[in-house]
Coordinates of C-alpha atoms in Angstrom, one line a residue:
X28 CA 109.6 131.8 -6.4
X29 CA 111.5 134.1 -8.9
X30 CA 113.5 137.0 -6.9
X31 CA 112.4 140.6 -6.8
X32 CA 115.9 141.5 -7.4
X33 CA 119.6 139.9 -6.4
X34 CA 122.1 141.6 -4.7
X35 CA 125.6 141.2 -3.1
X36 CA 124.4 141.6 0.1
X37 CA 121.9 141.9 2.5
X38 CA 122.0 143.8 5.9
X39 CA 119.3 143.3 7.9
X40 CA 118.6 146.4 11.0
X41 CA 118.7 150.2 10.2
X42 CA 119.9 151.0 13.9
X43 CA 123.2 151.7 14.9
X44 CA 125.4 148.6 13.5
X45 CA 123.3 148.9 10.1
X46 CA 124.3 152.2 9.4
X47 CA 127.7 151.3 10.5
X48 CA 127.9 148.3 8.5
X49 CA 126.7 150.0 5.0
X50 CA 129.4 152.6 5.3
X51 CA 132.0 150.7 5.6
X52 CA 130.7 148.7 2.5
X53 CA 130.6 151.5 0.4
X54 CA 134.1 152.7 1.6
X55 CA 135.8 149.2 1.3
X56 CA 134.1 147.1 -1.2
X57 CA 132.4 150.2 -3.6
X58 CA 131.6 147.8 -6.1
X59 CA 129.4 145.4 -4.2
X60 CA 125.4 146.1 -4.0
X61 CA 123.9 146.1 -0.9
X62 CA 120.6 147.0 0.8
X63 CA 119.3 147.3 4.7
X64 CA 116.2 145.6 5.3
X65 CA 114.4 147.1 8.1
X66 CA 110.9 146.2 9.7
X67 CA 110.0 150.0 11.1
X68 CA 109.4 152.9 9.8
X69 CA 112.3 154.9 10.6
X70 CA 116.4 154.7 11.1
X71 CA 117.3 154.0 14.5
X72 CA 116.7 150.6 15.9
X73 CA 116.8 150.2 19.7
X74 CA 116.6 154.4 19.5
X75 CA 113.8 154.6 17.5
X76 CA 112.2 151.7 19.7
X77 CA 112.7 152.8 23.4
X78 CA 109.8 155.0 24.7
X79 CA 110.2 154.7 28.0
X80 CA 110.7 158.3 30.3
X81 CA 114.6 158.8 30.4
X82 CA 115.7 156.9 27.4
X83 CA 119.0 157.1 26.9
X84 CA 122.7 155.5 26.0
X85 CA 124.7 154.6 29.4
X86 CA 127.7 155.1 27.3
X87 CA 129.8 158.0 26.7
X88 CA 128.3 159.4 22.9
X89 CA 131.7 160.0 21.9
X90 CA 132.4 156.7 21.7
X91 CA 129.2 155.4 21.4
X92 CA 128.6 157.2 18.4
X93 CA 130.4 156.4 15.1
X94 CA 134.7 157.5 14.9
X95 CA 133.8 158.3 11.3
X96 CA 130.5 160.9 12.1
X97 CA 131.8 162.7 15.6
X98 CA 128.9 163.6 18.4
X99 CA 129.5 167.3 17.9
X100 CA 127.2 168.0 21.2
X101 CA 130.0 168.2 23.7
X102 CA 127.8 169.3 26.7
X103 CA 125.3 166.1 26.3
X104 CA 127.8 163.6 26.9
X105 CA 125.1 160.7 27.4
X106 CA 122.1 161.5 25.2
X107 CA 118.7 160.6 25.0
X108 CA 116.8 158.0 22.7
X109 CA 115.7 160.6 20.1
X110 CA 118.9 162.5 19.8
X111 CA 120.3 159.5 19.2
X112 CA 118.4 158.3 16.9
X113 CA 118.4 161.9 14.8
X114 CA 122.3 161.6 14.6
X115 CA 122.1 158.0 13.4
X116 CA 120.1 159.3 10.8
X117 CA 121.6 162.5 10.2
X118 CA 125.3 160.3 9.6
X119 CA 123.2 158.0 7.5
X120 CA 122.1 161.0 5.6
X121 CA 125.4 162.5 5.5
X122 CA 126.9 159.7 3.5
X123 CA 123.6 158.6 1.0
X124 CA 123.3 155.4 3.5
X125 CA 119.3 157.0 3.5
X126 CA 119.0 156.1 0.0
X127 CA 119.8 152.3 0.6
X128 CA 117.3 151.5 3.2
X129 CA 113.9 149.8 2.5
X130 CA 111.5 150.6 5.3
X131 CA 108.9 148.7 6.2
X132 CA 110.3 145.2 5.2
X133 CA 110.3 142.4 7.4
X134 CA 112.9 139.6 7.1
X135 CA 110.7 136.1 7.5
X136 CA 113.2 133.8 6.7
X137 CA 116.7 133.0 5.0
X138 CA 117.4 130.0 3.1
X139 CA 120.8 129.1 2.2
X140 CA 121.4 126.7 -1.0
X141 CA 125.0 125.0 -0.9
X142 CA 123.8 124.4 -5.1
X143 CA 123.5 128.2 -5.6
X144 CA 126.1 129.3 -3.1
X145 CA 123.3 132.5 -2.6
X146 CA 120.9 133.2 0.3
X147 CA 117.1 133.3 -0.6
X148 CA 115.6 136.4 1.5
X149 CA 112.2 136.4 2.1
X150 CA 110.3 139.3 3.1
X151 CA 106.9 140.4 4.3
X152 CA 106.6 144.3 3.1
X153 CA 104.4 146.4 4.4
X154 CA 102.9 148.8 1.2
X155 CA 101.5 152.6 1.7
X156 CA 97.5 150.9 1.8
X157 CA 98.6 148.7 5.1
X158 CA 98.8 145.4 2.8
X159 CA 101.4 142.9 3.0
X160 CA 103.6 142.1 -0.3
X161 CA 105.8 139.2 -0.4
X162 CA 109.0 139.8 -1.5
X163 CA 112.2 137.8 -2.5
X164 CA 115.8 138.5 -2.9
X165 CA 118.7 136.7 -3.7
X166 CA 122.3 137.6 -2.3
X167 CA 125.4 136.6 -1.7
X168 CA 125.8 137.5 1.9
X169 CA 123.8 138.5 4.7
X170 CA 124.4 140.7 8.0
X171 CA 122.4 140.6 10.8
X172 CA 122.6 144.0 12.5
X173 CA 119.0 143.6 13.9
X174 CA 120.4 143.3 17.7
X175 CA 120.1 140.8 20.7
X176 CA 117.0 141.2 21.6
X177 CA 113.1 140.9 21.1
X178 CA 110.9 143.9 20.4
X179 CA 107.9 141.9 20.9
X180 CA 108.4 140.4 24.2
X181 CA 110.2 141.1 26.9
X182 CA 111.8 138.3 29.3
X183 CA 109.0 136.6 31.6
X184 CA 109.2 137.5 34.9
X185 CA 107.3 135.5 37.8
X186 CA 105.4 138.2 39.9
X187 CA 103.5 136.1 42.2
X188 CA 100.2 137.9 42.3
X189 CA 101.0 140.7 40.0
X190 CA 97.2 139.6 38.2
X191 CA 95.4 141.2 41.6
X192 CA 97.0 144.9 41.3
X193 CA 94.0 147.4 41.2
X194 CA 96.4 149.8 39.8
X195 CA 98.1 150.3 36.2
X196 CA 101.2 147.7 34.9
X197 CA 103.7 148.7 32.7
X198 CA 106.7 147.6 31.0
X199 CA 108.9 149.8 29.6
X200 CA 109.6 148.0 25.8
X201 CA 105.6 149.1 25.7
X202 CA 105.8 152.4 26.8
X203 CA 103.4 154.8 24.8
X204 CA 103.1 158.8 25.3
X205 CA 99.4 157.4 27.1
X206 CA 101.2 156.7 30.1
X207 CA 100.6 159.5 33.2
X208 CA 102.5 158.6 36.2
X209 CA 102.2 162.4 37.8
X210 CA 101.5 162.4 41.2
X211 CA 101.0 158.2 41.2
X212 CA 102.8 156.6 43.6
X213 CA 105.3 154.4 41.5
X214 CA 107.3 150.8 42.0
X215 CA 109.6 149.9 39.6
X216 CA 110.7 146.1 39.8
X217 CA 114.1 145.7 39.2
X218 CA 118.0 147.3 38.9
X219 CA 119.5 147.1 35.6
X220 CA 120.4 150.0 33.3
X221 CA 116.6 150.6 32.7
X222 CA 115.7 150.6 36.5
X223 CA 118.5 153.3 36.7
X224 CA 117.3 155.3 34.1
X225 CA 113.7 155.3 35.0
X226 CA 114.0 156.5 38.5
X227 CA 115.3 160.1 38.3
X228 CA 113.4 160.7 35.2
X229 CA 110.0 159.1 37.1
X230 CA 111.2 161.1 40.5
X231 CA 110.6 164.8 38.3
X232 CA 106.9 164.2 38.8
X233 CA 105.9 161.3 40.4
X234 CA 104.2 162.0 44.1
X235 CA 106.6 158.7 45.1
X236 CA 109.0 156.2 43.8
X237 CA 110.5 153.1 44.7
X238 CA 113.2 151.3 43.1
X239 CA 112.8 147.3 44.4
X240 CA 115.1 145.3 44.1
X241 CA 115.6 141.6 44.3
X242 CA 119.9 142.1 44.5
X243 CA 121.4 145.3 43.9
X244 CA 123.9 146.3 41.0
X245 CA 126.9 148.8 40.5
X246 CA 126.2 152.3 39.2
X247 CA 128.8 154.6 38.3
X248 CA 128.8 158.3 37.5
X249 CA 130.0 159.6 34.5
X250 CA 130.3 163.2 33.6
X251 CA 127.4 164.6 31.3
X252 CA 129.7 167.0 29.3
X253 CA 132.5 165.7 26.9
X254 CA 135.8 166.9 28.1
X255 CA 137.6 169.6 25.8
X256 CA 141.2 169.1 24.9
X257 CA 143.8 171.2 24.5
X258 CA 144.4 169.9 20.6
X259 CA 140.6 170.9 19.8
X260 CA 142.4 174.6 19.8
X261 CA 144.8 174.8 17.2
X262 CA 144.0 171.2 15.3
X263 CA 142.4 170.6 11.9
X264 CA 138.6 169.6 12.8
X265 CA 139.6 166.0 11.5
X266 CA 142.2 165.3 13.2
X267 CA 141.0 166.1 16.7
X268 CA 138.3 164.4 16.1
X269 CA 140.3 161.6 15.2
X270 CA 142.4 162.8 18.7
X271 CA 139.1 162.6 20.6
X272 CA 138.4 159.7 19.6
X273 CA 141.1 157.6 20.3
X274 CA 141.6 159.2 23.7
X275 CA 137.9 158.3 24.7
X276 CA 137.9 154.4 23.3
X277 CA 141.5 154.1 25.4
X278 CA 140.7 156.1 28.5
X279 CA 137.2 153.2 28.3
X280 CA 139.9 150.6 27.3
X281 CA 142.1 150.9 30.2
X282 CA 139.1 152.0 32.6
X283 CA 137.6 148.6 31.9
X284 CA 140.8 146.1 31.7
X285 CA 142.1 147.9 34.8
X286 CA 138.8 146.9 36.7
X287 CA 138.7 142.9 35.2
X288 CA 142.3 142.8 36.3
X289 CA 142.0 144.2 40.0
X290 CA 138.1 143.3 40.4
X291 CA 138.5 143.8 44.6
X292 CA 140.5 147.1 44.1
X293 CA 137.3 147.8 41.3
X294 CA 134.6 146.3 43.9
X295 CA 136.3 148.9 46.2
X296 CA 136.9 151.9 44.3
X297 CA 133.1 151.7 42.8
X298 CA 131.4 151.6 46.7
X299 CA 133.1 154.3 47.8
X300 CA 132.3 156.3 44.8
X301 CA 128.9 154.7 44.9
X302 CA 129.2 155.9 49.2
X303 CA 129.9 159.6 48.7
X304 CA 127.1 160.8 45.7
X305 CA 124.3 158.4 48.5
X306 CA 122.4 160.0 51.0
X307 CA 124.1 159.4 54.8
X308 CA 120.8 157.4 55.7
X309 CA 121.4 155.1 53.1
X310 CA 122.7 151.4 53.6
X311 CA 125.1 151.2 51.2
X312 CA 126.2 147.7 52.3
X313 CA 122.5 146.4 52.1
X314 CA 121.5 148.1 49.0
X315 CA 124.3 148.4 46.8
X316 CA 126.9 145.6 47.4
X317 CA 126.6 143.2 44.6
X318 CA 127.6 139.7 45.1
X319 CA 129.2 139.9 41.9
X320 CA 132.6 141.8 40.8
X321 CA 132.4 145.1 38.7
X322 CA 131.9 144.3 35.0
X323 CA 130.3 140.7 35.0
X324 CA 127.1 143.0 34.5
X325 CA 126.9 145.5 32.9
X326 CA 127.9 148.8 35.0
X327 CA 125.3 150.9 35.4
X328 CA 126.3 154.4 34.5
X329 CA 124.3 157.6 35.2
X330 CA 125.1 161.1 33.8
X331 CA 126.3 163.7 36.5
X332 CA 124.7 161.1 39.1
X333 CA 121.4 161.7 38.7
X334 CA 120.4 158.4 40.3
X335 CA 121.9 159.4 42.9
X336 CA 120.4 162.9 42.8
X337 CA 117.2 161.2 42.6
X338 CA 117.6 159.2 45.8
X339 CA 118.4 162.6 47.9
X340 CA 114.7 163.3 47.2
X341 CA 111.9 162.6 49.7
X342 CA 109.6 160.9 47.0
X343 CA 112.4 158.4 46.1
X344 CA 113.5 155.3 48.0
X345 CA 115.5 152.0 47.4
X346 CA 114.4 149.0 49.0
X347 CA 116.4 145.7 48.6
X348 CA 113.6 142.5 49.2
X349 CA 112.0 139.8 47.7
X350 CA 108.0 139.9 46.6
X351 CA 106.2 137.6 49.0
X352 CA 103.2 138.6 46.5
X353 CA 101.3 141.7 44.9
X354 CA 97.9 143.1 46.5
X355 CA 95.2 144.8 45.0
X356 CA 96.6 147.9 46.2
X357 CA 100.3 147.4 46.5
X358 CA 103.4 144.9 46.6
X359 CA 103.5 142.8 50.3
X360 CA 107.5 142.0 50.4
X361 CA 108.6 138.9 52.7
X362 CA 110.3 140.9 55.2
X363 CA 106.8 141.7 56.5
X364 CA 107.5 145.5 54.9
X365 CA 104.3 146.8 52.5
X366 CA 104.7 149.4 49.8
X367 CA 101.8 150.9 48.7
X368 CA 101.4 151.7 45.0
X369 CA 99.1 153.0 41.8
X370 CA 101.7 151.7 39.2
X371 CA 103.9 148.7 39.0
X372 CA 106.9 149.0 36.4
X373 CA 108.8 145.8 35.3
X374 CA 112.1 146.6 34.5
X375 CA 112.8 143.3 34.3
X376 CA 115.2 142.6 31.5
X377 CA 115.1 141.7 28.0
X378 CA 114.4 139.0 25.9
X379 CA 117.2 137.8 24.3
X380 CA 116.7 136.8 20.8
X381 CA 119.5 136.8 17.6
X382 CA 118.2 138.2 14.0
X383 CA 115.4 138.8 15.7
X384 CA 113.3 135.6 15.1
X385 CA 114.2 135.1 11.7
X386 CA 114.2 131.7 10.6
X387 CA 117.3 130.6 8.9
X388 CA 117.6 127.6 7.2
X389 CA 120.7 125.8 5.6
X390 CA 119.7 123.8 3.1
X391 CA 116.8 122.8 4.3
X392 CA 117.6 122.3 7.8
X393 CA 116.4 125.2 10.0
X394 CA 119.6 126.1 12.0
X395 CA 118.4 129.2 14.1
X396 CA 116.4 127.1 16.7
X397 CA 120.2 125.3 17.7
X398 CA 121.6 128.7 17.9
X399 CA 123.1 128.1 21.6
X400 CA 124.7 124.7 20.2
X401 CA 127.1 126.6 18.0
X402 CA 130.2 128.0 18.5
X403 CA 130.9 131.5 17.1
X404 CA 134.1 132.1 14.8
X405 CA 135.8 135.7 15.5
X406 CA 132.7 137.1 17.1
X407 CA 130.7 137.5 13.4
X408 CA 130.0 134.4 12.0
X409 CA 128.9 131.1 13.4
X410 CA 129.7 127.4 12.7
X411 CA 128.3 125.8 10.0
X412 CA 126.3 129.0 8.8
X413 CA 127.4 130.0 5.3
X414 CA 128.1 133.8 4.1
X415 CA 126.2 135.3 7.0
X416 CA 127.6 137.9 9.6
X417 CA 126.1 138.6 12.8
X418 CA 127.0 142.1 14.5
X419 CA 126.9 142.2 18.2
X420 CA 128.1 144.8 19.6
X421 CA 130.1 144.9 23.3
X422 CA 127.8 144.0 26.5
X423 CA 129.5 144.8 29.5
X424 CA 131.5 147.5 27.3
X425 CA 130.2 150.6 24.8
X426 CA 128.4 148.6 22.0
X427 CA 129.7 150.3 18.9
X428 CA 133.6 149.7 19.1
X429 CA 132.5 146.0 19.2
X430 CA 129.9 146.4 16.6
X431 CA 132.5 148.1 13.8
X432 CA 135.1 145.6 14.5
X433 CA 133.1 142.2 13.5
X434 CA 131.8 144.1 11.0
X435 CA 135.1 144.7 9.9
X436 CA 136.1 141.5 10.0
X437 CA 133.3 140.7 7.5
X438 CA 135.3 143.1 5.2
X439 CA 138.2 141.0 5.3
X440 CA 136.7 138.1 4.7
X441 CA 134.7 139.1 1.6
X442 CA 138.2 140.9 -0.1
X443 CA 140.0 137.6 0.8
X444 CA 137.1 135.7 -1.0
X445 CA 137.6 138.3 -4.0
X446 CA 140.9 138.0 -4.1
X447 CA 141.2 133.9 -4.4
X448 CA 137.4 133.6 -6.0
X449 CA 135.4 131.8 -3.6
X450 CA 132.0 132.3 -3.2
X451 CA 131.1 130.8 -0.1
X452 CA 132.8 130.9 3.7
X453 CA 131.8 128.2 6.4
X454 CA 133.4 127.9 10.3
X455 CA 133.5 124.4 10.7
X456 CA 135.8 123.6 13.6
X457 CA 137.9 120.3 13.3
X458 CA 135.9 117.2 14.8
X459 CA 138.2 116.0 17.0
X460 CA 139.5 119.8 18.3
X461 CA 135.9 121.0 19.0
X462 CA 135.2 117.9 21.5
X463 CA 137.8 119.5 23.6
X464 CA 136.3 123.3 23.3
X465 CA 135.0 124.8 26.6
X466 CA 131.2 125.4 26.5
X467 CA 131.0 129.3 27.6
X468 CA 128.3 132.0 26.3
X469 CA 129.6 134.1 23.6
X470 CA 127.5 136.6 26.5
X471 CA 129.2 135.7 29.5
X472 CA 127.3 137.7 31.7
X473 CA 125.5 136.8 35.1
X474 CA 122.8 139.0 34.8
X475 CA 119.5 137.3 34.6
X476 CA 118.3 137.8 31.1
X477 CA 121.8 136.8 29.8
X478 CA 121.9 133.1 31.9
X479 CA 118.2 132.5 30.9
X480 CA 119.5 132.7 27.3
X481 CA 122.2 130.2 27.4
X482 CA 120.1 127.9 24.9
X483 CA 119.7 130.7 22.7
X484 CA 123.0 132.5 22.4
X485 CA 126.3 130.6 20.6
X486 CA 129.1 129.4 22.3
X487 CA 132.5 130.5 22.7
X488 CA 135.7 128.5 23.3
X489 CA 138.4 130.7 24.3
X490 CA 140.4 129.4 21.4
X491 CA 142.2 130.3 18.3
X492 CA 139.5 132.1 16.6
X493 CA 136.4 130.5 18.4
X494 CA 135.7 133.0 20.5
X495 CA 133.5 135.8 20.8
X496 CA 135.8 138.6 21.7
X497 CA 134.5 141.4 24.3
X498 CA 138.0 143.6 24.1
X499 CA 138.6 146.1 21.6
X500 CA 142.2 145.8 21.8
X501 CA 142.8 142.1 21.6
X502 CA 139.8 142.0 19.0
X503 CA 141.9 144.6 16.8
X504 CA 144.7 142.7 17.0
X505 CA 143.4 139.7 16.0
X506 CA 141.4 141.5 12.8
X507 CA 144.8 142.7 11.8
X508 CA 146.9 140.0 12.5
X509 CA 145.0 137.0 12.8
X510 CA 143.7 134.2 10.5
X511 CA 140.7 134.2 8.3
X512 CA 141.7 130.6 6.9
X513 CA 142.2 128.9 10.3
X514 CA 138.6 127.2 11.4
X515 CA 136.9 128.2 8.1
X516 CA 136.2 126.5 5.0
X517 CA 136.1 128.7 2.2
X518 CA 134.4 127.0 -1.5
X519 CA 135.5 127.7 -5.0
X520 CA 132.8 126.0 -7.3
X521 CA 134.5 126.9 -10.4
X522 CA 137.7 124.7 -9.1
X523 CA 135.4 122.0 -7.7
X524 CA 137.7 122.4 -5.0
X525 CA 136.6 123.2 -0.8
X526 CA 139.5 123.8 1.4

């Protein structure tokens, strides 16, 4: 099939680590052409997705947001799903990023051809009449920035008997403005981040609800207003922003080491916080004691505590059981307790899913099913996938400070290619050094949707530059200081040569 067009590169996602990845093209390799591929309609990815009541980041916006397009809204320090997604667009906007994107375009497949050393993109497109055009484009690199997850399904939960509720069930990934929960009494399953978020929100105008949960998890309160400093006074605009910046990502940097280091001072520290913003009656040990230490989940943050708030409230409860089975009319737990409901919300966890489903073939061999047999090389790229980036962001940490840094690793890769003419980069470890790798998930998280992904998501060996990287400092270091030759082959047709 002839190609609609051929460009440099490819980056597939319009959400956060799209945007970021275009302008950091345009300011570092201005000659290269690019486009972003996305499927929806509009910028914003995960922000334009989310529906659910309460949607926001659980991560302070001023480093959550991009260093190079501050959060000017200093009083909304964790913002909702649509202000979100109107400043990624606004920053998109701000530097002609807008003009790059291609709504509406639905990556099927990439095909990779060693003979071409270029990646055949193929594209379902969604035109203005509701048809489907097929499109194809040729390019030199691709970059997934599409996320971890799926926005089709979330992951499978067994609800024994959740086929006999009378009432309404709901997941959150398919919230729609249809969905009345006013007066209704409400049980949502589960005690992640969403779980968190849900309950204050549901608590405004729900006549009761219940958070369930199978174990409990750590939430943390962080302070809804951005802190002013002193600098913001007599500073240039850009440099205290610049200030700002940096003070947040290392106050988060030393926040976070500090608790991996000293996880029973952390475990400590986050209880008693947790004990003093929780009503007296509460059993703190039975209901929020994790058996895990701070940080191998993710931390559950809330803005001014207003899960906690929320829990003060005589319509709200947390009850800490397992489901013996769901009734017509309500949720029978094995302790023998019933809780009597009109809507069941499973805020189960997430699919977890890389370039979202895309099949990837190299050539000829479809790669993406072996995903979780890979290692990944300096957290973007993975062995024996040619020219292709994937941007992940951080996990357990804010995701955008983990996002720019891969992609910036990307960067240097592509200028080093320039620089000595190749046209193709491949991790391929050495045969004899990858038998002895450790098998650990480039995820290493113990929550529930990460472990039931193991097949799915790369590995990472904890060595030399196999290794996914979840610290901003040590992956800094390594993009400045480390090597983009050692574990890679890089080709240079025009020498016949591959070294």
């Amino acid at each position: 099939m002839e190609p609609d067009s051929t460009l440099d590169i490819v980056i597939i996602g319009a959400g956060l680590s799209g945007i970021n990845a275009a302008y950091r093209l345009q300011k570092e390799l201005p000659h290269r052409s690019f486009t972003i591929l996305e499927s929806r309609s509009r910028i914003g990815g995960t922000w334009d997705f989310w529906k659910y009541p309460g949607a926001r980041t659980d991560s302070s916006m001023a480093v959550f947001g991009f260093d190079w397009y501050p959060w000017r809204d200093s009083d909304n320090n964790m913002a909702a799903a649509h202000a979100i997604r109107q400043y990624i667009e606004d920053a998109a906007v701000s530097e002609g990023i807008d003009k790059k994107i291609q709504f509406g375009h639905r990556v099927t497949s990439v095909s990779w051809s060693t003979e071409e050393q270029r990646w055949t993109v193929e594209i379902d497109a969604s035109a203005d009449d509701g048809t489907v055009v097929k499109k194809v484009i040729k390019a030199w690199f691709i970059i997934g920035a599409s996320g971890y997850y799926s926005y089709e399904k979330p992951l499978p939960a067994e609800i024994p008997g959740i086929d006999k509720f009378g009432g309404e069930v709901v997941h959150p990934q398919f919230w729609d403005e249809s969905i009345n929960y006013d007066g209704k009494r409400v049980v949502v399953i589960g005690s992640g981040a969403t779980a968190i978020t849900l309950v204050p929100a549901l608590a405004k105008t729900a006549g009761k609800v219940t958070m369930l949960q199978r174990s409990p998890s750590y939430v943390f309160a962080l302070p809804r207003k951005v802190p002013v400093y002193f600098w913001n006074k007599f500073l240039p605009t850009s440099w205290s922003d610049r200030l700002n910046w940096w003070m947040r990502m290392l106050t988060e940097l030393l926040f976070t080491s500090f608790v991996q280091a000293y996880p029973n001072w952390a475990k400590n520290y986050v209880k008693k916080e947790m004990r003093k913003r929780l009503p007296k009656d509460i059993d703190v040990d039975k209901h929020f004691n994790p058996r895990y230490n701070v940080m191998e989940q993710r931390l559950c943050y809330c803005p001014s505590g207003d899960f906690f708030k929320a829990l003060h409230k005589s319509n709200t409860e947390i009850v800490t059981d397992t489901i013996e089975t769901v009734t017509e009319s309500g949720i029978q737990l094995k302790s023998g307790q019933t809780i009597d409901a009109d809507m069941i919300i499973t805020a189960t966890g997430l699919y977890l899913r890389l370039f979202n489903g895309i099949a990837i073939f190299v050539d000829g061999t479809r790669v993406d099913e072996m995903l979780g047999q890979r290692y990944v090389w300096n957290g973007t790229m993975l062995e024996g996938i040619p020219n292709a980036g994937l941007l992940i962001g951080y996990i357990a940490r804010t995701w955008t400070p983990g996002a720019d840094v891969r992609t910036r690793h990307l960067i240097k890769v592509m200028k080093r290619m320039e620089k000595t003419g190749a046209t193709s980069i491949t991790p391929i470890p050495k045969i004899e050094e990858r038998k002895r790798f450790p098998k650990h998930s480039a995820m290493p998280l113990t929550s529930t949707y990460a472990v039931a992904a193991r097949d799915r998501v790369p590995m990472s060996a904890f060595v030399g530059p196999w290794r996914s990287g979840n610290n901003w400092a040590s992956d800094m270091w390594r993009l400045m200081f480390g090597s983009i030759t050692d574990g890679v082959k890089y080709t240079y047709p025009a020498k016949s040569k591959t070294v």
